[in-house]
PDB file of C-alpha atoms in Angstrom:
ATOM      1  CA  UNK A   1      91.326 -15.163 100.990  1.00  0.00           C
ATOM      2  CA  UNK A   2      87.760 -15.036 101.608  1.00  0.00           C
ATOM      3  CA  UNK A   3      85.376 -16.073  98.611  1.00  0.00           C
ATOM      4  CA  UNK A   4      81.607 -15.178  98.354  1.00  0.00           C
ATOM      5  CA  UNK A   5      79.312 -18.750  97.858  1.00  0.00           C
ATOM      6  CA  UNK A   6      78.213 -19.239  94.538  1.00  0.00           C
ATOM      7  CA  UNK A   7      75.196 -18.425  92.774  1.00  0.00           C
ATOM      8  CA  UNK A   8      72.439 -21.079  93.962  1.00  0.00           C
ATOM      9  CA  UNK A   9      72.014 -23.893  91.088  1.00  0.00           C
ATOM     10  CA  UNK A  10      68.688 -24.740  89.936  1.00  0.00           C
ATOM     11  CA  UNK A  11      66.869 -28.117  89.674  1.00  0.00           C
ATOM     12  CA  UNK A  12      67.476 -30.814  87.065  1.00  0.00           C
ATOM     13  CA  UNK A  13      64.577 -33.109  87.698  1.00  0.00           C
ATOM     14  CA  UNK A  14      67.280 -35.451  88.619  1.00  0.00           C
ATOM     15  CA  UNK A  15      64.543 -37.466  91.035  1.00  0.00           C
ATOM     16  CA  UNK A  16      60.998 -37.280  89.415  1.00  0.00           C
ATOM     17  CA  UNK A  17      58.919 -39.678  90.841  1.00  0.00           C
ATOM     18  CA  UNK A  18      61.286 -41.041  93.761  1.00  0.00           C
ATOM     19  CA  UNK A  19      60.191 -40.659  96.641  1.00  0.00           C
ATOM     20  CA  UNK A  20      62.934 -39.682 100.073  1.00  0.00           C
ATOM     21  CA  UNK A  21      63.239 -39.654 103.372  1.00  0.00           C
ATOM     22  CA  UNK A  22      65.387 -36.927 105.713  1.00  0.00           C
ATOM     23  CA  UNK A  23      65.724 -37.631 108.982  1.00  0.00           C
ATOM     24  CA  UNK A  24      66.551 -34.220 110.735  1.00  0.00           C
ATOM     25  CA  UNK A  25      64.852 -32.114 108.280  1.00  0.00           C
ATOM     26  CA  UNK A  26      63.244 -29.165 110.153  1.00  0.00           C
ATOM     27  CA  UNK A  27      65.180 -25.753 110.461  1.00  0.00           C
ATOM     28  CA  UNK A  28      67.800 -24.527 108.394  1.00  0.00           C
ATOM     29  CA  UNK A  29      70.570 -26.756 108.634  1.00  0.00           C
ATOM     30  CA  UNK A  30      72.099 -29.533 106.339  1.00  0.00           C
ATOM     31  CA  UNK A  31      68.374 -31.257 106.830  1.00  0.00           C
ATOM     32  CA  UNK A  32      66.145 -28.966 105.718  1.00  0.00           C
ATOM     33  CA  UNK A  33      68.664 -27.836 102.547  1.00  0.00           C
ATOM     34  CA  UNK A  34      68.747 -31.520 101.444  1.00  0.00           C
ATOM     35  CA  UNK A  35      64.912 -32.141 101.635  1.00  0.00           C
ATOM     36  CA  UNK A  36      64.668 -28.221  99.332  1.00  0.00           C
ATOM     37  CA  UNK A  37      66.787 -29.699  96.576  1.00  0.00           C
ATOM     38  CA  UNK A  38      65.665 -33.097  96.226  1.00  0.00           C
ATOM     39  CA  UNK A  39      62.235 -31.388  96.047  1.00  0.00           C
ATOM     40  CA  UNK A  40      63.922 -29.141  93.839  1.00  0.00           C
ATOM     41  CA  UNK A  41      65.375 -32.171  91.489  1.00  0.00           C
ATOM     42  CA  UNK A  42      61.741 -33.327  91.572  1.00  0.00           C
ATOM     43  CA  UNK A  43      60.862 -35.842  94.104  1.00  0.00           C
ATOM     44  CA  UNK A  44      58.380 -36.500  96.678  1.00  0.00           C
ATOM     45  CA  UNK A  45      59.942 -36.268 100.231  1.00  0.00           C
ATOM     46  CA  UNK A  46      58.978 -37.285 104.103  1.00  0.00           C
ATOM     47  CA  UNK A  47      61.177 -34.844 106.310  1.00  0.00           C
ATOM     48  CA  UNK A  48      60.947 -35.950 109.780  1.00  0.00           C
ATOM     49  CA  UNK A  49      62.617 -34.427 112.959  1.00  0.00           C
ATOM     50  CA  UNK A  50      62.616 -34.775 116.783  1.00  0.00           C
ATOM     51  CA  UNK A  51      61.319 -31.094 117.395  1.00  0.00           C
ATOM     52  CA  UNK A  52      57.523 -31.136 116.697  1.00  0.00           C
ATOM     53  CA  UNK A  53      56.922 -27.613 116.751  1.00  0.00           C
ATOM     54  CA  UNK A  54      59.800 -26.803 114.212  1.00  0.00           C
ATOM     55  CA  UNK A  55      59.264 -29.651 111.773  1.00  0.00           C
ATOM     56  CA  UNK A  56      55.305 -28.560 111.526  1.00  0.00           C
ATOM     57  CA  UNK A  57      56.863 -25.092 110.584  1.00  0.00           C
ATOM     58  CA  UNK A  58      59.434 -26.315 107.755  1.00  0.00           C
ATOM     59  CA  UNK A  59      56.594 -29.061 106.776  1.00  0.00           C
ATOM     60  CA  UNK A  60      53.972 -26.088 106.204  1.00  0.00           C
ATOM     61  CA  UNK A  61      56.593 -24.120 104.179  1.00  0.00           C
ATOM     62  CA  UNK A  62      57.578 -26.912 102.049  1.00  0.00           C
ATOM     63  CA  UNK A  63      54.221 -28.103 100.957  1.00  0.00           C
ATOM     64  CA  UNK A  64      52.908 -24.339 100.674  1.00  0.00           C
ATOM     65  CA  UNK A  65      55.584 -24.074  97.918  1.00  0.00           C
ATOM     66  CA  UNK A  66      55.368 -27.822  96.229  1.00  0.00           C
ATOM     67  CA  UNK A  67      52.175 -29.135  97.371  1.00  0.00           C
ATOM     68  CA  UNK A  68      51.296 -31.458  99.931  1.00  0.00           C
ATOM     69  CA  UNK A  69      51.250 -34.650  97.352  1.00  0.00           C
ATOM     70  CA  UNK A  70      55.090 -33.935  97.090  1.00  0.00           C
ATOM     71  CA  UNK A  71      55.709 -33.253 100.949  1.00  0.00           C
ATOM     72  CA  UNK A  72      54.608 -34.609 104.397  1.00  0.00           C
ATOM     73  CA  UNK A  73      56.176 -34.259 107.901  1.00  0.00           C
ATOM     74  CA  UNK A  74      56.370 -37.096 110.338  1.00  0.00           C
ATOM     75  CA  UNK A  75      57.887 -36.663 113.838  1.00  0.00           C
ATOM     76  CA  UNK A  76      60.928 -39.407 114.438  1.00  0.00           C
ATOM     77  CA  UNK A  77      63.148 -39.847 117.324  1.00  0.00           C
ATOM     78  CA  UNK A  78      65.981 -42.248 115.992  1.00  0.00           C
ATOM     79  CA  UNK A  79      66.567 -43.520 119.248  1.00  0.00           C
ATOM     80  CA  UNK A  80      63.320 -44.695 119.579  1.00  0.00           C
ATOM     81  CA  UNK A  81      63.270 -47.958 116.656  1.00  0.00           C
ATOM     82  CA  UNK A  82      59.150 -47.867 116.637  1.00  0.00           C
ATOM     83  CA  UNK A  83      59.413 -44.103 115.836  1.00  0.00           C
ATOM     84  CA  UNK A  84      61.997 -45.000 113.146  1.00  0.00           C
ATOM     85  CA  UNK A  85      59.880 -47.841 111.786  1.00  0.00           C
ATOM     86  CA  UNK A  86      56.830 -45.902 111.930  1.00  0.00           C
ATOM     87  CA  UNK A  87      58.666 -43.413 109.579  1.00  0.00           C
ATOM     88  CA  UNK A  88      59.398 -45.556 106.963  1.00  0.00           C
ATOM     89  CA  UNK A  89      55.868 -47.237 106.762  1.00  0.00           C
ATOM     90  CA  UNK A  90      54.355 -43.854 106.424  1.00  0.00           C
ATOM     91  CA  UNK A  91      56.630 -43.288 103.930  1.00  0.00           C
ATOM     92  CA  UNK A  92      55.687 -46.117 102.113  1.00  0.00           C
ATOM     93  CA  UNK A  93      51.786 -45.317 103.147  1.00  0.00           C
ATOM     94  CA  UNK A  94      51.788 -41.826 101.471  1.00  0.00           C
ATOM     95  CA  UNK A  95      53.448 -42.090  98.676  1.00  0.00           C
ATOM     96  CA  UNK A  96      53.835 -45.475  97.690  1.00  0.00           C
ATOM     97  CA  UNK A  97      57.460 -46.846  96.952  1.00  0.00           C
ATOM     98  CA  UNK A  98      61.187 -45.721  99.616  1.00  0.00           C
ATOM     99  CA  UNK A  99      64.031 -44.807  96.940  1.00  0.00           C
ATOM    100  CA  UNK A 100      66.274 -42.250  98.967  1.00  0.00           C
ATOM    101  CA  UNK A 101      66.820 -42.393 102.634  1.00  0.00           C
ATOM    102  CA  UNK A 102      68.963 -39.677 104.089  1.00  0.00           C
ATOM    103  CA  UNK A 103      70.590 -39.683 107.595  1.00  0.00           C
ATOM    104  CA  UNK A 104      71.285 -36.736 108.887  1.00  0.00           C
ATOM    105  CA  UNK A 105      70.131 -36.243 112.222  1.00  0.00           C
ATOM    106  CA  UNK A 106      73.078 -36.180 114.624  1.00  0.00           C
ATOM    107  CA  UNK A 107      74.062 -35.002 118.009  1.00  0.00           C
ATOM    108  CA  UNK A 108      77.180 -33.074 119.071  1.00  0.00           C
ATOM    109  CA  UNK A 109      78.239 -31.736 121.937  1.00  0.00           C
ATOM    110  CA  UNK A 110      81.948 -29.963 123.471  1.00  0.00           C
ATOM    111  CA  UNK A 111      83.249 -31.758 126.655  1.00  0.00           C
ATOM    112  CA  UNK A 112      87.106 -33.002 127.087  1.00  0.00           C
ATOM    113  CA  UNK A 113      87.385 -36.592 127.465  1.00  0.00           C
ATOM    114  CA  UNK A 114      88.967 -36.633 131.382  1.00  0.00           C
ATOM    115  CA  UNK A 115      85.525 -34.608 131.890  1.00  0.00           C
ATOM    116  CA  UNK A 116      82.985 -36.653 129.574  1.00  0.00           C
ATOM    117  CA  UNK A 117      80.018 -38.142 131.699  1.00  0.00           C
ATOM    118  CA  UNK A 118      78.187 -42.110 130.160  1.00  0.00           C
ATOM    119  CA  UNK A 119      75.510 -40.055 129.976  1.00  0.00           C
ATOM    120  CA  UNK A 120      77.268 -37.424 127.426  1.00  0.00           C
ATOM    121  CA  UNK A 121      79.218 -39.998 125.466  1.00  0.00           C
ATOM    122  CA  UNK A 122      76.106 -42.139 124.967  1.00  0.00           C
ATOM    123  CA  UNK A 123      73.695 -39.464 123.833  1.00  0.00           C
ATOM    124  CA  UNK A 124      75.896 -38.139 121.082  1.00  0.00           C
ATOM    125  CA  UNK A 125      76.792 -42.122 120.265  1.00  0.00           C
ATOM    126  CA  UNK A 126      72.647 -42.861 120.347  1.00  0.00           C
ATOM    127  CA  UNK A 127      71.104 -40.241 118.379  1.00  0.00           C
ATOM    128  CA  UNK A 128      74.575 -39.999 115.924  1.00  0.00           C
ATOM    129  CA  UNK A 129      75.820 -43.621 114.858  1.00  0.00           C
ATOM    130  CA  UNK A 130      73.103 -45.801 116.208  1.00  0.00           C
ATOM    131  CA  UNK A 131      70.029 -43.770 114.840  1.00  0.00           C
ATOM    132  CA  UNK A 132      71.994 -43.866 111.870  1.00  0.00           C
ATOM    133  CA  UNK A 133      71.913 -47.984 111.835  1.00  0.00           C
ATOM    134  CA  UNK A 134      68.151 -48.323 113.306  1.00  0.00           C
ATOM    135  CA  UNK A 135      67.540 -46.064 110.034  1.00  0.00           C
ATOM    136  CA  UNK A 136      69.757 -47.628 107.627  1.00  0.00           C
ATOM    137  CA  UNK A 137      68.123 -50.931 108.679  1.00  0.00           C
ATOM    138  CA  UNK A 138      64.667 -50.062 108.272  1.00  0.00           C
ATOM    139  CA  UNK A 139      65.689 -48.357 105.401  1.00  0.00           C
ATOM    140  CA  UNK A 140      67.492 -51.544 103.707  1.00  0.00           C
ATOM    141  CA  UNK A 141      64.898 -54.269 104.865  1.00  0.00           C
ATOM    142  CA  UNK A 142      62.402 -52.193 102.669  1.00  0.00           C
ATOM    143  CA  UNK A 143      64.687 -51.786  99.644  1.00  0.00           C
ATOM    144  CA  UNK A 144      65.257 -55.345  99.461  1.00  0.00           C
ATOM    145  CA  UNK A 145      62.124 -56.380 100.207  1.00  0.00           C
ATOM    146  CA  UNK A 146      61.084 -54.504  97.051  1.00  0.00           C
ATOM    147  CA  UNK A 147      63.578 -55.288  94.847  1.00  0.00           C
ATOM    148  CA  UNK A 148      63.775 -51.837  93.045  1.00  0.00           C
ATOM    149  CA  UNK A 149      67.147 -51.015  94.831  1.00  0.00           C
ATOM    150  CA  UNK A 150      67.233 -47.658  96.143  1.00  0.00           C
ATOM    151  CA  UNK A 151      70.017 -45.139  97.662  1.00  0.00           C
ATOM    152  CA  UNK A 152      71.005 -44.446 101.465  1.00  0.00           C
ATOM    153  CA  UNK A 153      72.895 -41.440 101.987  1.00  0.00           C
ATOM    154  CA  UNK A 154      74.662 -40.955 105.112  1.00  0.00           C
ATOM    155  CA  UNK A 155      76.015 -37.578 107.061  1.00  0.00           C
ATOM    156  CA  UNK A 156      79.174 -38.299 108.430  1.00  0.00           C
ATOM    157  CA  UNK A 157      82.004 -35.406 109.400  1.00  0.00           C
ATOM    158  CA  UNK A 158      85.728 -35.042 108.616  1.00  0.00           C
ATOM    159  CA  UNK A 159      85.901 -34.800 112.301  1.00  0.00           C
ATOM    160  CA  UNK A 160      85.494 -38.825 111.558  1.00  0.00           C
ATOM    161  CA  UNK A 161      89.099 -38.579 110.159  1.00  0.00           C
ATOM    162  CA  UNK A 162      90.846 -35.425 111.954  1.00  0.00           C
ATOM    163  CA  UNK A 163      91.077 -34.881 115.413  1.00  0.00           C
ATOM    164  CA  UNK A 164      89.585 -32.317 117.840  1.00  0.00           C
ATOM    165  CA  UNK A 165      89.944 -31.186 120.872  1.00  0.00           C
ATOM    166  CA  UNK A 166      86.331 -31.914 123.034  1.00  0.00           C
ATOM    167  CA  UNK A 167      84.782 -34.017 120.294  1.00  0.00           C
ATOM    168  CA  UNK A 168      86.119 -37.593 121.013  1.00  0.00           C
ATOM    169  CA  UNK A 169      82.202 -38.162 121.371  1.00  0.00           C
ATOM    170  CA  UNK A 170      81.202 -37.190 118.406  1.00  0.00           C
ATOM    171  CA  UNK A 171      84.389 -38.115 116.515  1.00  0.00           C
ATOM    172  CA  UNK A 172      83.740 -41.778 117.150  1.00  0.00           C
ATOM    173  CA  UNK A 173      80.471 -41.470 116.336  1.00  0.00           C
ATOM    174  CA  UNK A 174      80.976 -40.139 112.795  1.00  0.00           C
ATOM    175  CA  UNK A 175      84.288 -42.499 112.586  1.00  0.00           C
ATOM    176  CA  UNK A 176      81.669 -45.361 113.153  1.00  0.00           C
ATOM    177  CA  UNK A 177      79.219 -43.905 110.998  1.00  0.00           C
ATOM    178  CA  UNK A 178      81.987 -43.995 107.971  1.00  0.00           C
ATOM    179  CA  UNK A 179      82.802 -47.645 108.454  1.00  0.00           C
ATOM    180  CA  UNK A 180      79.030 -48.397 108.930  1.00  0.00           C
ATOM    181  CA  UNK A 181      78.176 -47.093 105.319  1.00  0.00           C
ATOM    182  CA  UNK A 182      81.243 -49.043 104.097  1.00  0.00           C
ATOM    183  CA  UNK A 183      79.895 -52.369 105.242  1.00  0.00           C
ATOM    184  CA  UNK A 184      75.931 -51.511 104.867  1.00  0.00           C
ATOM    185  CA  UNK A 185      77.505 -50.869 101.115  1.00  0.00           C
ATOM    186  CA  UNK A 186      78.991 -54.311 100.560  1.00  0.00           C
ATOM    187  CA  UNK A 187      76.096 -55.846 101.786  1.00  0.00           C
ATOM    188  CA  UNK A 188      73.209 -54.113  99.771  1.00  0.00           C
ATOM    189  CA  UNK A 189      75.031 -54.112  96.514  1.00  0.00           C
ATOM    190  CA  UNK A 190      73.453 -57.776  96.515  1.00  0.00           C
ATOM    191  CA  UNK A 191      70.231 -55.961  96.182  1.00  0.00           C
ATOM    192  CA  UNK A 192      70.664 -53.277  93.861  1.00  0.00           C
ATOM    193  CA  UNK A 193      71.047 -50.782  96.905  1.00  0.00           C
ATOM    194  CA  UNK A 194      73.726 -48.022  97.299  1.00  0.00           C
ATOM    195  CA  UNK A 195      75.194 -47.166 100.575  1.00  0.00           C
ATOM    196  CA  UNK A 196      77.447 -43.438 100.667  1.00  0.00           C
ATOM    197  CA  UNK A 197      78.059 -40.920 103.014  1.00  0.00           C
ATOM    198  CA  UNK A 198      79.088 -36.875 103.244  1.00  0.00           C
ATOM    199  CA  UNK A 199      81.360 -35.820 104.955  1.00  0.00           C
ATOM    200  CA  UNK A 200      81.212 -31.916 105.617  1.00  0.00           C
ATOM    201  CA  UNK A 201      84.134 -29.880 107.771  1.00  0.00           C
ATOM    202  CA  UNK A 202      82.107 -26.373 108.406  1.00  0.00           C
ATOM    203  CA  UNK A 203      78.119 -25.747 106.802  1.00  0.00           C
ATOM    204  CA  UNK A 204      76.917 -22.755 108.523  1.00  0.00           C
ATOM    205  CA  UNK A 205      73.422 -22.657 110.228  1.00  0.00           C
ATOM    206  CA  UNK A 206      71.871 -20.773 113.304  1.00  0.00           C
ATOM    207  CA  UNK A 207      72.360 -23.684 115.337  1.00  0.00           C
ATOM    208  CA  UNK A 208      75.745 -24.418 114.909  1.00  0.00           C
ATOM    209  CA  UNK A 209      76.128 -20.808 115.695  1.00  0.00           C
ATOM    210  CA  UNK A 210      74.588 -21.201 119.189  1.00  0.00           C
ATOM    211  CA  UNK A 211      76.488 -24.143 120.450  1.00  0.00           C
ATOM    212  CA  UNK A 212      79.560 -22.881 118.803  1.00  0.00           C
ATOM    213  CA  UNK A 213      82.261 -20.012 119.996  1.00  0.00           C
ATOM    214  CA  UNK A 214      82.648 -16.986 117.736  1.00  0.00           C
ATOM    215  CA  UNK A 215      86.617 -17.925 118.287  1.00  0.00           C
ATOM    216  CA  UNK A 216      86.105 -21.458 117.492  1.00  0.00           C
ATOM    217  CA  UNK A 217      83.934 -20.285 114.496  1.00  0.00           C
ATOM    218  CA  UNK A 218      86.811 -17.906 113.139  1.00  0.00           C
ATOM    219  CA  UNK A 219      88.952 -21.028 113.749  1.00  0.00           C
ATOM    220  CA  UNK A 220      87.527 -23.325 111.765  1.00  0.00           C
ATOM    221  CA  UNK A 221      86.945 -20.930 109.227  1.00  0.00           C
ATOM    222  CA  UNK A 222      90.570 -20.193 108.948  1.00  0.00           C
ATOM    223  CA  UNK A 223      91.125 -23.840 107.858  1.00  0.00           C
ATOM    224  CA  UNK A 224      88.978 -23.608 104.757  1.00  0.00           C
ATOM    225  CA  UNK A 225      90.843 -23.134 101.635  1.00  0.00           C
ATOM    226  CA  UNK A 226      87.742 -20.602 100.763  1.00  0.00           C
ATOM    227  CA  UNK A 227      87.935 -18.844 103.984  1.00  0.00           C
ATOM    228  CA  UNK A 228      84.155 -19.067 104.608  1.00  0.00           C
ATOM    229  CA  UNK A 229      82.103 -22.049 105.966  1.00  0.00           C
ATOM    230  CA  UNK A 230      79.852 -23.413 103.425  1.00  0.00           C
ATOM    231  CA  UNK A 231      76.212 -23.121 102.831  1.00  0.00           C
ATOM    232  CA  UNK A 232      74.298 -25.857 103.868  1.00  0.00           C
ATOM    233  CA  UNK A 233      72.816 -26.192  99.893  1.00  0.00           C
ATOM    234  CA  UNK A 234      76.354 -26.959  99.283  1.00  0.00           C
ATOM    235  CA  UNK A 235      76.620 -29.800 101.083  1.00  0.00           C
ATOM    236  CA  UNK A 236      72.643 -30.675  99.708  1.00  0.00           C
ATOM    237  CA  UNK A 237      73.651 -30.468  96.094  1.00  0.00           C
ATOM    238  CA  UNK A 238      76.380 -33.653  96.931  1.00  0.00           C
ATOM    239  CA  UNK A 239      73.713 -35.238  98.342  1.00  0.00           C
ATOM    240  CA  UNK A 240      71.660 -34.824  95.507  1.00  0.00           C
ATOM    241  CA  UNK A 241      74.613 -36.367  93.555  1.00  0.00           C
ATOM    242  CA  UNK A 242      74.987 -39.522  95.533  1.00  0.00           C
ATOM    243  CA  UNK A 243      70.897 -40.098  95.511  1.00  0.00           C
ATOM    244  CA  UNK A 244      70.830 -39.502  91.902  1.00  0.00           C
ATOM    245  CA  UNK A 245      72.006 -41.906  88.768  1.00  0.00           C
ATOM    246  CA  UNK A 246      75.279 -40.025  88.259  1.00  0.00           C
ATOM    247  CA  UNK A 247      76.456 -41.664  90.932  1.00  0.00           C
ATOM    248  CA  UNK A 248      75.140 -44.669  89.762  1.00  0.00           C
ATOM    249  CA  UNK A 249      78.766 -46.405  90.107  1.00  0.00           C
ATOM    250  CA  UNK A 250      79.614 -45.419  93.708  1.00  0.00           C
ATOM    251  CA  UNK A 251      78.798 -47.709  96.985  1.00  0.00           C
ATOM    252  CA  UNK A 252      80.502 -47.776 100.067  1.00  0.00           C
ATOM    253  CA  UNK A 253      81.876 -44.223  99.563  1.00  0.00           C
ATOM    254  CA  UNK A 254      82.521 -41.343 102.206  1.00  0.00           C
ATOM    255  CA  UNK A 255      82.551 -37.668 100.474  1.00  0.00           C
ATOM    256  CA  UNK A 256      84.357 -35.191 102.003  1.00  0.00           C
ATOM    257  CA  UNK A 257      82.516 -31.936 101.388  1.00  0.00           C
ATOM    258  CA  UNK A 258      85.137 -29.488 102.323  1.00  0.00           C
ATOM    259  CA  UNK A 259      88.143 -27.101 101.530  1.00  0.00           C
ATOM    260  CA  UNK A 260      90.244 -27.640 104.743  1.00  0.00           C
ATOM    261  CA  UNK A 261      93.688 -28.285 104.859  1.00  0.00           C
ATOM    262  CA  UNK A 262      95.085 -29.879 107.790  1.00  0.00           C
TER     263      UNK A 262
END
């Protein structure tokens, strides 16, 4: 069975007046959906991304359509922690106050194990679980230095939990990310600060479609209980849930944002 995606929800003004970070924002992948609806819900957000070119583009586009006191676009490579620091203080700079960071920017990669160079396993491992700490450090040193609390939200993978064939990279990155939001979670709690993570299976964008095989794709797809990937608002509207005070209740939790059976 193959089921068309739903109708596309509208805002709540779930956020007014927060103000978020994305890391990985620029294009149309899980990034740029997220930083759309938490505009949407009615906060003020810094998207930031490695490419220059392409987060100018999505930062224009964004601000054309909710003004640039609600958006701005700062260039951040998480493996770099001065970039990543620089981030958050422009954050902070612009708009005053850091209430919702969001870690999505993540490397992948296809290479069997037997086969898998350092160089390979610690590219995917830099820019996927330790960008994710350098941020969720910065991120939490701020928060509690404020005392207002605030809400990390991290992008993990179900390939965290199942295996696959090429990924062992990536799969222990995402693995590591998991536990890392479990214990970030149990530490901030002291502070008022929530710690959760998403954890997709299959959000179609153009570039998973160039690094992926049309019969991996089909695959994949085959798995989902829907039998379609999902839209990368999809996985942005749980997001928007764990940033927001419905989830006001849940810390140290990994979401699994999927319809695939084993």
């Amino acid at each position: 069975m193959t089921s068309a995606p739903p109708p596309y929800l509208p805002g709540h003004q779930l956020l007014t007046g927060r103000c978020a970070v994305v890391t990985a924002a620029a294009g149309a992948g899980i990034g740029g959906a997220t930083a759309r609806r938490l505009l949407e819900e009615g906060a003020r957000v810094v998207i930031s991304d490695a490419h220059a070119r392409r987060l100018k583009e999505s930062g224009a586009e964004l601000a054309a359509e909710f003004g640039t006191d609600r958006v701005t676009a700062r260039p951040c490579d998480v493996t770099d922690d001065d970039q990543v620091t620089a981030l958050f203080e422009h954050a902070e700079e612009h708009h005053g106050r850091l209430d919702i960071v969001v870690n999505n920017a993540g490397l992948g990669g296809t290479a069997d194990l037997v086969d898998m160079t350092d160089e390979q396993w610690n590219k995917v491992l830099d820019v996927t679980l330790n960008g994710t700490f350098r941020c969720t450090r910065a991120a939490l040193r701020r928060m509690k230095a404020a005392g207002a609390g605030g809400v990390v939200v991290n992008n993990a993978s179900v390939i965290g939990w199942r295996a696959q064939r090429g990924q062992a990279h990536y799969a222990a990155a995402k693995a590591g990310v998991m536990a890392l939001t479990r214990c970030a979670a149990v530490e901030a709690a002291a502070y008022g600060v929530r710690v959760n993570a998403v954890s997709p299976s299959l959000a179609m964008h153009p570039h998973l479609a160039k690094v992926t095989t049309p019969e991996l794709l089909e695959e994949l797809t085959g798995r989902e209980a829907f039998g379609r990937c999902a839209e990368p608002w999809e996985v942005a509207n749980v997001i928007v849930f764990l940033a927001s005070g419905y989830s006001s209740y849940l810390t140290g939790e990994v979401l699994s944002v999927s319809s695939q059976h084993p």
